[in-house]
Amino acid sequence: MKALVAVKRVVDYNVKVRVKSDGTGVDIANVKMSMNPFDEIAVEEATRLKEKGVLSEVVAVSCGVTQCQETLRTAMAIGADRGILVETAEELQPLAVAKLLKALVDKEKPELIILGKQAIDDDCNQTGQMLAALLDLPQATFASKVEVADGFALVTREVDGGLETVKLKLPAVVTTDLRLNEPRYVTLPNIMKAKKKPLETVKPADLGVDVAPRIKTLKVSEPPKRGAGVKVPDVATLVNKLKNEAKVI
Amino acid sequence: MTALVIAEHDNHAIKGATLNTVAAAAKCGGDVHVLVAGSGAAEAAKQAAQIAGVAKVLHADAAHLGEGLAENIAAQVLAMAAEYTHILFPSTASGKNVAPRVAAKLDVAQISDITKVESADTFERPIYAGNAMATVQSADKVKVITVRTTGFDAAAATGGSAGVVSVAAAADAGTSSFVGREVTKSDRPELTAAKIIVSGGRALGSSEKFTELLTPLADKLGAALGASRAAVDAGYAPNDWQVGQTGKIVAPQLYVACGISGAIQHLAGMKDSKVIVAINKDPEAPIFSVADYGLEADIFTAVPELVKSL
């Protein structure tokens, strides 16, 4: 059984981004980029399923600029068998990525497709669901546990108020939540081995997908700043201020 | 121009997030209709009709709509999508699960987590964990939107007098089924709806300490309990207490952060709170940069003292 895992190259989660002064976007020139943390969890889960003998092959896919190759190499160092880069310099929105992934799923015919629940740059939380819809496949979003057996996936999902378990007929789309697993550290020998794994490059046009953005960003601004707070010396002052100044208790 | 709001409910009662979504829908201009898709959800539909500003309630009832499976709910929404210019979901676990599915089927982009409606086609939404606000414009014929509930005041739950219309249920997709649910039991106010939240971080040290130290304070204040990701990952608190970019987004009147350093991820979930209090012994903790009142002290002495003085 084959799995396809989608990975995105994003600004590293430790970086505090700055809004450009002209309001056209955030400044990501010369900023450290990494694999989206939720996608690392997705690759890890696919690798674990392969180690358990459930999967026979794991294909990592990334869409975007040439440098996404590095992200794919990281996925291969974790355990993916090969990579596919859909290369384009265009700004890709979730619907376009879902269409590109659909084209690849149609070609590769994986039985399990794993994505992160959201990317930490656009915070959209859409691509997995959109892909499932385009393929007419069932979905399990925000997964914290995945079991695959007998043509079905049993997935525990994190929902408001607790956990929920659903059973999906394969093929299916799963998106990962934080607590699904703890991704392994990639070791140097595995990084070296990953360099030898095959990486194929295609263009959106080869897949027959129009990736033009549907949503126009008019401006990007700084979020409203909070007024400077005060440090209080002791609990009594704090209670007094909350009661008489802020009037919240 | 008519907007359709997909109600969040548990088949008996409408959930609070629906009210904020109705308020956002009203700002898009035109009538607001509400879809209540469920199983035996007549009571919820009746409640939806009471919401101020709602012109019509559509009620679809079938066994396979009962557990909110994305495949079936999306099919139900799509069956009636043709009449609407805006389709809005609350940005909750269930709304986020279904909305993109609807958008992709309609071949339109989806706009996530809006915090402001500028006009019928222009919206504001946070990106990069709330470190930037993007104003976006959609050229699509239908706008499929999820609404960040803390960005909009709730519509009044009563005062409306909409008619309830029964609609035919869409067919069961049959590719997924509901197995079970594990609900975290809590007699406290719901985190996203609470007026006051007491939240704890890694500094609590253990699940016992977390409960022992924070419960009395939450009880005194009538507050909900929250936690940072570090506290949740360490097993001090259940998953659905997590406040942050990847957990719940809250904006209470008062947020008390105890032993939380204030990572970007956490701030993204609570920095719209009206008043933020931080208790932390590290004077350099980033939480102090957003706190209205900061107390530099050991939580293990300060919190009990705070409980006593309330």
XYZ file of C-alpha atoms in Angstrom:
559
model
C 0.000 0.000 0.000
C 1.308 3.390 -0.990
C 1.030 6.678 0.908
C 1.404 10.208 -0.376
C 2.512 12.876 2.094
C 2.338 16.584 1.345
C 4.974 18.861 2.864
C 5.282 22.646 2.809
C 8.301 24.884 3.175
C 7.450 27.669 5.623
C 9.154 30.257 7.797
C 10.611 28.417 10.789
C 8.196 28.413 13.704
C 10.729 30.098 16.002
C 11.042 33.154 13.790
C 8.995 36.187 14.709
C 8.030 37.595 11.331
C 7.878 41.296 10.572
C 5.372 43.047 8.392
C 6.922 44.955 5.481
C 6.606 48.694 5.858
C 4.807 49.061 2.514
C 2.074 46.672 3.671
C 2.539 44.193 0.813
C 3.327 41.205 2.986
C 5.686 39.885 5.627
C 9.422 40.039 5.204
C 10.663 36.506 4.543
C 13.893 37.380 2.747
C 16.888 35.922 4.639
C 14.649 34.242 7.189
C 15.195 30.641 8.253
C 12.812 28.274 6.469
C 11.845 24.783 7.624
C 9.318 22.069 7.038
C 5.893 22.972 8.424
C 5.751 21.265 11.866
C 2.445 19.492 11.143
C 3.925 18.066 7.926
C 6.872 16.632 9.852
C 4.309 14.786 11.947
C 2.662 13.570 8.721
C 5.939 12.216 7.332
C 6.742 10.604 10.680
C 3.352 8.874 10.785
C 3.749 7.529 7.245
C 7.244 6.310 8.102
C 5.974 4.549 11.220
C 3.198 2.871 9.226
C 5.840 1.704 6.773
C 8.008 0.374 9.592
C 4.975 -1.553 10.874
C 4.595 -3.110 7.435
C 1.279 -1.394 6.699
C 2.727 0.721 3.892
C 5.129 -0.338 1.181
C 6.057 3.072 -0.189
C 5.941 6.667 1.022
C 6.005 9.459 -1.545
C 6.616 13.019 -0.354
C 5.255 15.907 -2.413
C 5.903 19.610 -2.147
C 4.579 22.473 -4.262
C 6.401 25.760 -4.678
C 9.785 27.281 -5.436
C 12.970 25.340 -6.268
C 14.147 25.473 -2.623
C 11.276 23.166 -1.639
C 13.702 20.447 -2.727
C 15.374 20.886 0.677
C 12.054 20.244 2.384
C 11.617 17.084 0.321
C 15.150 15.953 1.221
C 14.236 16.379 4.892
C 11.127 14.251 4.345
C 13.289 11.602 2.685
C 15.764 11.756 5.568
C 12.893 11.030 7.970
C 11.832 8.067 5.877
C 10.029 8.942 2.628
C 11.164 6.780 -0.306
C 11.045 9.416 -3.013
C 10.003 12.981 -3.653
C 8.004 14.933 -6.185
C 8.364 18.687 -6.493
C 5.691 20.633 -8.313
C 7.795 23.633 -9.162
C 6.351 27.086 -9.621
C 7.241 30.592 -8.556
C 3.547 31.570 -8.351
C 1.931 32.192 -4.995
C 0.022 28.983 -4.295
C -3.231 29.076 -2.379
C -4.812 25.967 -0.799
C -7.276 25.347 -3.647
C -4.436 25.345 -6.199
C -2.335 23.005 -4.035
C -5.317 20.687 -3.582
C -5.756 20.545 -7.364
C -2.055 19.827 -7.916
C -2.172 17.087 -5.298
C -5.316 15.640 -6.863
C -3.518 15.354 -10.191
C -0.654 13.526 -8.481
C -3.015 11.240 -6.555
C -4.749 10.340 -9.821
C -1.345 9.383 -11.211
C 0.240 7.695 -8.197
C -2.916 6.041 -6.811
C -1.949 6.041 -3.124
C -4.392 4.538 -0.655
C -3.530 6.887 2.137
C -2.865 10.597 1.790
C -1.474 12.392 4.830
C -1.157 16.162 5.266
C -0.569 18.490 8.187
C -3.706 20.075 9.616
C -2.528 23.575 8.794
C 0.519 25.491 7.640
C 1.886 27.939 10.191
C 2.313 30.726 7.633
C -1.151 31.208 6.091
C -2.910 29.379 8.992
C -5.578 28.256 6.507
C -6.377 24.675 7.552
C -7.967 23.870 4.174
C -5.782 21.837 1.821
C -6.491 18.340 3.197
C -10.233 18.863 3.251
C -10.188 20.386 -0.249
C -8.156 17.493 -1.610
C -10.565 14.966 -0.082
C -13.489 16.838 -1.652
C -11.893 17.010 -5.113
C -11.127 13.286 -4.976
C -14.524 12.457 -3.438
C -12.740 10.617 -0.650
C -13.539 10.518 3.061
C -11.417 12.645 5.388
C -10.259 12.600 8.986
C -8.879 15.936 10.082
C -6.928 16.760 13.275
C -5.853 13.145 13.770
C -4.239 12.131 17.052
C -4.256 8.380 16.350
C -4.320 6.420 13.094
C -4.819 2.678 12.667
C -4.984 1.079 9.225
C -6.396 -2.402 8.673
C -8.574 -4.370 6.249
C -9.194 -1.540 3.809
C -10.245 0.912 6.516
C -8.567 3.605 8.579
C -9.680 4.081 12.160
C -8.794 7.630 13.141
C -9.133 9.406 16.477
C -9.647 13.126 15.977
C -9.157 16.070 18.302
C -12.404 18.030 18.418
C -13.764 20.756 20.692
C -14.620 19.107 23.965
C -12.571 15.955 23.570
C -11.854 13.190 21.098
C -13.900 11.549 18.366
C -13.215 8.359 16.419
C -14.255 7.833 12.802
C -13.842 4.916 10.428
C -12.940 5.707 6.838
C -13.041 3.488 3.796
C -9.653 3.611 2.021
C -8.424 5.442 0.055
C -8.764 8.344 2.453
C -7.233 11.677 3.431
C -5.892 12.251 6.952
C -4.588 15.514 8.395
C -2.331 15.449 11.446
C -2.665 17.185 14.774
C 0.215 17.904 17.130
C -0.248 14.922 19.375
C -0.260 12.263 16.663
C 3.435 11.575 17.210
C 6.816 13.031 18.016
C 8.836 13.341 14.792
C 12.298 11.757 14.962
C 15.501 13.699 14.614
C 17.075 13.169 11.257
C 20.515 11.641 11.562
C 23.514 12.520 9.405
C 23.683 9.080 7.722
C 20.007 9.399 6.822
C 20.562 12.888 5.422
C 23.333 11.440 3.237
C 21.113 8.559 2.134
C 18.266 10.967 1.360
C 20.503 12.708 -1.183
C 20.520 9.550 -3.267
C 16.761 9.023 -3.242
C 14.909 9.971 -6.436
C 13.386 13.440 -6.700
C 11.190 14.166 -9.684
C 10.243 17.688 -10.746
C 7.050 18.588 -12.595
C 5.359 21.869 -13.492
C 1.726 22.747 -12.779
C 1.150 22.929 -16.548
C 2.330 19.278 -16.915
C -0.456 18.352 -14.522
C -2.968 20.554 -16.332
C -3.701 22.689 -13.306
C -4.351 26.417 -13.288
C -2.743 27.750 -10.124
C -3.752 31.415 -10.433
C -4.594 32.839 -6.981
C -8.302 33.352 -6.291
C -7.907 35.589 -3.314
C -6.148 38.892 -3.594
C -4.242 40.220 -0.613
C -4.946 43.934 -0.507
C -2.704 44.713 2.416
C -0.867 43.168 5.320
C -0.577 45.150 8.511
C 0.763 44.848 12.023
C -1.772 43.556 14.503
C -2.994 46.215 16.946
C -0.422 46.742 19.681
C -1.451 46.335 23.289
C -0.879 49.305 25.526
C 2.121 48.963 27.807
C 1.222 47.145 31.006
C 2.471 47.668 34.509
C 4.338 45.436 36.902
C 2.701 45.194 40.297
C 4.767 44.585 43.427
C 2.457 42.174 45.251
C -0.804 40.231 45.198
C -2.712 42.858 47.182
C -1.937 45.539 44.592
C -2.884 43.161 41.800
C -6.294 42.417 43.349
C -6.854 46.091 44.022
C -6.042 47.035 40.424
C -8.257 44.286 39.000
C -11.145 45.387 41.186
C -10.875 49.152 40.959
C -8.898 49.983 37.840
C -9.731 47.257 35.318
C -13.034 46.372 37.026
C -12.926 42.789 35.754
C -13.519 40.984 39.047
C -27.485 38.716 -1.584
C -28.232 36.084 1.023
C -25.910 34.456 3.538
C -26.196 30.910 4.827
C -24.832 30.155 8.292
C -24.148 26.523 9.127
C -25.278 26.146 12.725
C -23.121 24.320 15.233
C -25.269 22.277 17.581
C -25.378 18.980 19.460
C -28.815 17.981 18.069
C -30.484 19.538 21.141
C -29.154 23.045 21.543
C -27.454 25.636 19.361
C -23.849 26.288 20.379
C -22.608 29.778 21.185
C -20.244 29.937 18.208
C -23.279 30.010 15.901
C -24.349 33.360 17.363
C -21.021 35.023 16.536
C -21.199 33.592 13.034
C -24.700 35.004 12.528
C -23.358 38.411 13.576
C -20.579 38.175 10.982
C -23.062 37.041 8.323
C -25.273 40.057 9.017
C -22.278 42.313 8.281
C -21.970 40.815 4.780
C -25.308 42.491 3.910
C -28.554 40.839 2.890
C -30.687 38.219 4.615
C -29.241 35.609 6.940
C -30.472 32.021 6.744
C -29.357 29.284 9.123
C -28.974 25.610 8.248
C -29.508 23.133 11.050
C -28.431 19.724 9.751
C -28.723 16.928 12.278
C -30.614 13.986 13.591
C -33.660 14.701 15.755
C -32.562 18.330 15.896
C -35.991 20.001 15.807
C -35.323 21.673 19.160
C -32.039 23.135 17.885
C -33.834 24.415 14.773
C -36.435 26.087 16.989
C -33.658 27.788 18.946
C -31.977 28.934 15.728
C -35.247 30.622 14.707
C -35.080 32.711 17.895
C -31.679 34.236 17.064
C -32.004 37.933 16.356
C -31.405 38.803 12.709
C -32.148 35.380 11.233
C -34.712 35.456 8.410
C -35.151 31.738 7.795
C -34.073 28.438 9.304
C -33.564 25.401 7.103
C -33.828 22.144 8.945
C -32.452 18.929 7.412
C -33.004 15.828 9.475
C -31.571 12.372 8.847
C -29.742 9.751 10.886
C -26.555 10.149 8.845
C -26.393 13.893 9.620
C -26.417 13.269 13.358
C -22.708 13.061 14.112
C -21.541 15.884 11.874
C -19.441 13.775 9.486
C -17.756 16.134 7.015
C -18.706 14.104 3.938
C -22.433 14.195 4.736
C -22.698 17.724 6.107
C -20.779 19.110 3.111
C -23.149 17.299 0.729
C -26.100 18.838 2.581
C -24.659 22.348 2.302
C -23.853 21.849 -1.377
C -27.430 20.801 -2.083
C -28.588 24.288 -1.131
C -25.511 26.367 -1.998
C -26.856 27.665 -5.310
C -29.075 30.257 -3.652
C -26.392 31.909 -1.561
C -23.633 34.443 -2.064
C -22.019 33.801 1.319
C -21.707 30.525 3.209
C -20.352 30.940 6.729
C -19.191 28.422 9.306
C -17.929 29.107 12.814
C -14.179 28.540 12.959
C -14.486 25.618 15.346
C -13.244 22.063 14.903
C -16.425 21.133 13.055
C -16.641 24.285 10.928
C -13.001 23.986 9.863
C -13.601 20.348 9.012
C -16.464 20.978 6.604
C -16.009 24.451 5.065
C -13.023 23.691 2.781
C -14.850 20.645 1.461
C -17.770 22.822 0.427
C -15.475 25.437 -1.124
C -13.496 22.910 -3.180
C -16.694 21.368 -4.570
C -17.909 24.818 -5.584
C -14.452 25.505 -7.046
C -13.997 28.616 -4.931
C -11.282 29.617 -2.485
C -12.163 29.477 1.198
C -11.382 32.339 3.567
C -10.323 31.082 6.996
C -10.823 32.601 10.394
C -12.013 36.085 9.472
C -11.890 38.686 12.232
C -13.565 41.532 10.360
C -15.933 42.074 7.433
C -14.756 45.120 5.474
C -17.343 44.691 2.715
C -19.255 41.891 1.033
C -16.076 40.645 -0.679
C -13.289 41.970 1.547
C -12.297 40.488 4.879
C -9.554 40.716 7.462
C -7.825 37.628 8.823
C -4.746 36.930 10.920
C -1.753 35.089 9.421
C 1.574 33.895 10.866
C 0.070 33.023 14.262
C -1.562 36.427 14.517
C 1.693 38.319 13.950
C 0.222 39.983 10.865
C -3.268 40.890 9.712
C -4.110 40.368 6.036
C -6.926 42.168 4.251
C -8.075 39.879 1.478
C -10.514 40.241 -1.384
C -12.320 37.344 -2.996
C -13.379 37.418 -6.633
C -15.319 34.157 -6.374
C -19.070 34.132 -6.936
C -19.678 32.440 -3.594
C -17.696 33.335 -0.500
C -17.092 30.353 1.737
C -15.893 31.640 5.076
C -15.011 30.455 8.562
C -15.554 33.044 11.280
C -13.214 33.523 14.226
C -15.825 33.708 16.937
C -13.820 35.991 19.216
C -13.724 38.570 16.395
C -17.478 39.231 16.486
C -19.968 39.967 19.265
C -22.603 37.272 19.588
C -26.031 37.932 18.067
C -28.807 37.877 20.676
C -30.048 34.331 21.218
C -33.632 35.536 21.495
C -35.814 38.144 19.872
C -35.880 36.658 16.393
C -38.935 35.067 14.818
C -37.741 33.223 11.736
C -39.780 30.497 10.119
C -38.431 26.947 10.156
C -38.531 25.180 6.806
C -37.848 21.469 6.501
C -35.541 20.581 3.646
C -34.784 17.213 2.118
C -31.673 15.538 3.468
C -28.877 14.820 0.987
C -27.917 11.181 0.509
C -25.458 9.436 2.836
C -21.981 9.449 1.245
C -21.344 6.100 2.918
C -17.542 6.354 2.907
C -17.110 7.193 6.568
C -18.808 6.283 9.790
C -18.849 7.551 13.337
C -17.354 5.192 15.904
C -17.342 6.968 19.223
C -16.660 10.058 21.280
C -14.728 10.743 24.438
C -15.843 13.955 26.043
C -13.705 15.708 28.619
C -16.003 16.184 31.597
C -16.099 19.647 33.027
C -18.614 21.604 35.060
C -16.783 24.843 34.353
C -17.734 27.398 31.724
C -16.684 26.467 28.191
C -13.217 27.792 27.404
C -14.115 29.800 24.304
C -17.199 31.337 25.928
C -15.774 32.049 29.410
C -15.583 35.607 30.757
C -12.554 34.737 32.866
C -9.859 32.165 32.103
C -7.166 30.891 34.433
C -4.402 29.259 32.454
C -1.341 27.298 33.483
C 1.963 26.406 31.873
C 4.928 24.131 32.210
C 5.951 25.716 35.515
C 3.111 23.872 37.274
C 5.273 20.744 37.150
C 2.634 18.031 37.326
C -1.002 17.308 36.699
C -1.668 17.152 40.465
C -0.073 20.560 41.048
C -1.983 21.963 38.093
C -5.310 20.947 39.621
C -4.324 21.721 43.191
C -3.082 25.233 42.459
C -5.376 26.483 39.704
C -8.741 24.920 40.562
C -9.334 27.031 43.704
C -8.508 30.202 41.773
C -10.805 29.228 38.894
C -13.557 28.362 41.401
C -13.216 31.721 43.144
C -13.405 33.609 39.865
C -16.009 31.394 38.175
C -13.418 30.907 35.467
C -12.646 28.285 32.835
C -9.292 26.523 32.981
C -6.845 26.751 30.105
C -3.315 25.564 29.449
C -0.283 26.237 27.306
C 0.913 23.686 24.781
C 3.843 22.805 27.059
C 1.436 21.933 29.865
C -0.754 19.862 27.567
C 2.176 18.016 25.977
C 3.541 17.223 29.423
C 0.166 15.717 30.330
C -0.733 18.285 33.029
C -3.998 19.196 31.295
C -6.255 17.667 28.607
C -5.767 18.561 24.928
C -8.886 20.606 24.543
C -7.756 23.050 27.220
C -4.936 24.223 25.008
C -4.962 27.909 24.191
C -2.939 28.959 21.163
C -2.495 28.951 17.396
C -3.063 25.206 17.251
C -5.540 25.061 20.125
C -8.384 27.379 21.033
C -8.508 31.091 20.336
C -9.984 32.945 23.290
C -10.750 36.558 24.128
C -12.169 36.711 27.663
C -12.560 39.781 29.872
C -9.752 38.539 32.088
C -6.979 36.070 31.260
C -4.718 34.981 34.105
C -1.529 33.313 32.838
C 0.233 31.379 35.598
C 3.720 30.075 34.895
C 3.373 30.596 31.130
C 6.397 32.062 29.342
C 4.370 33.443 26.430
C 5.611 31.752 23.239
C 4.312 33.199 19.939
C 2.134 30.121 19.563
C 0.389 30.772 22.877
C 0.052 34.547 22.448
C -1.745 33.936 19.146
C -4.554 32.335 21.108
C -5.115 34.907 23.842
C -3.725 38.322 23.012
C -7.153 39.747 22.235
C -8.231 39.270 25.852
C -9.440 42.507 27.450
C -7.189 42.324 30.502
C -4.195 40.006 30.767
C -2.554 39.183 34.079
C 0.752 37.333 34.111
C 2.266 35.672 37.151
C 5.759 34.421 36.432
C 9.028 34.395 38.319
C 11.122 35.060 35.218
C 11.240 38.843 34.684
C 12.327 38.269 31.063
C 9.318 36.085 30.138
C 7.734 37.393 26.893
C 4.278 37.137 28.489
C 5.051 40.377 30.369
C 5.153 42.261 27.053
C 1.429 41.679 26.533
C 0.292 41.635 30.169
C -1.659 44.594 31.527
C -0.677 43.572 35.039
C 2.455 41.567 35.604
C 3.410 40.034 38.925
C 6.951 38.776 39.185
C 6.559 36.012 41.748
C 6.598 32.287 42.331
C 3.176 30.957 41.321
C 3.223 28.443 44.163
C 3.074 31.253 46.713
C 1.345 33.977 44.683
C -1.640 31.944 43.460
C -2.751 30.702 46.922
C -2.288 34.237 48.224
C -4.417 35.530 45.370
C -7.140 32.990 46.171
C -7.129 34.084 49.802
C -7.458 37.764 49.000
C -10.409 37.361 46.631
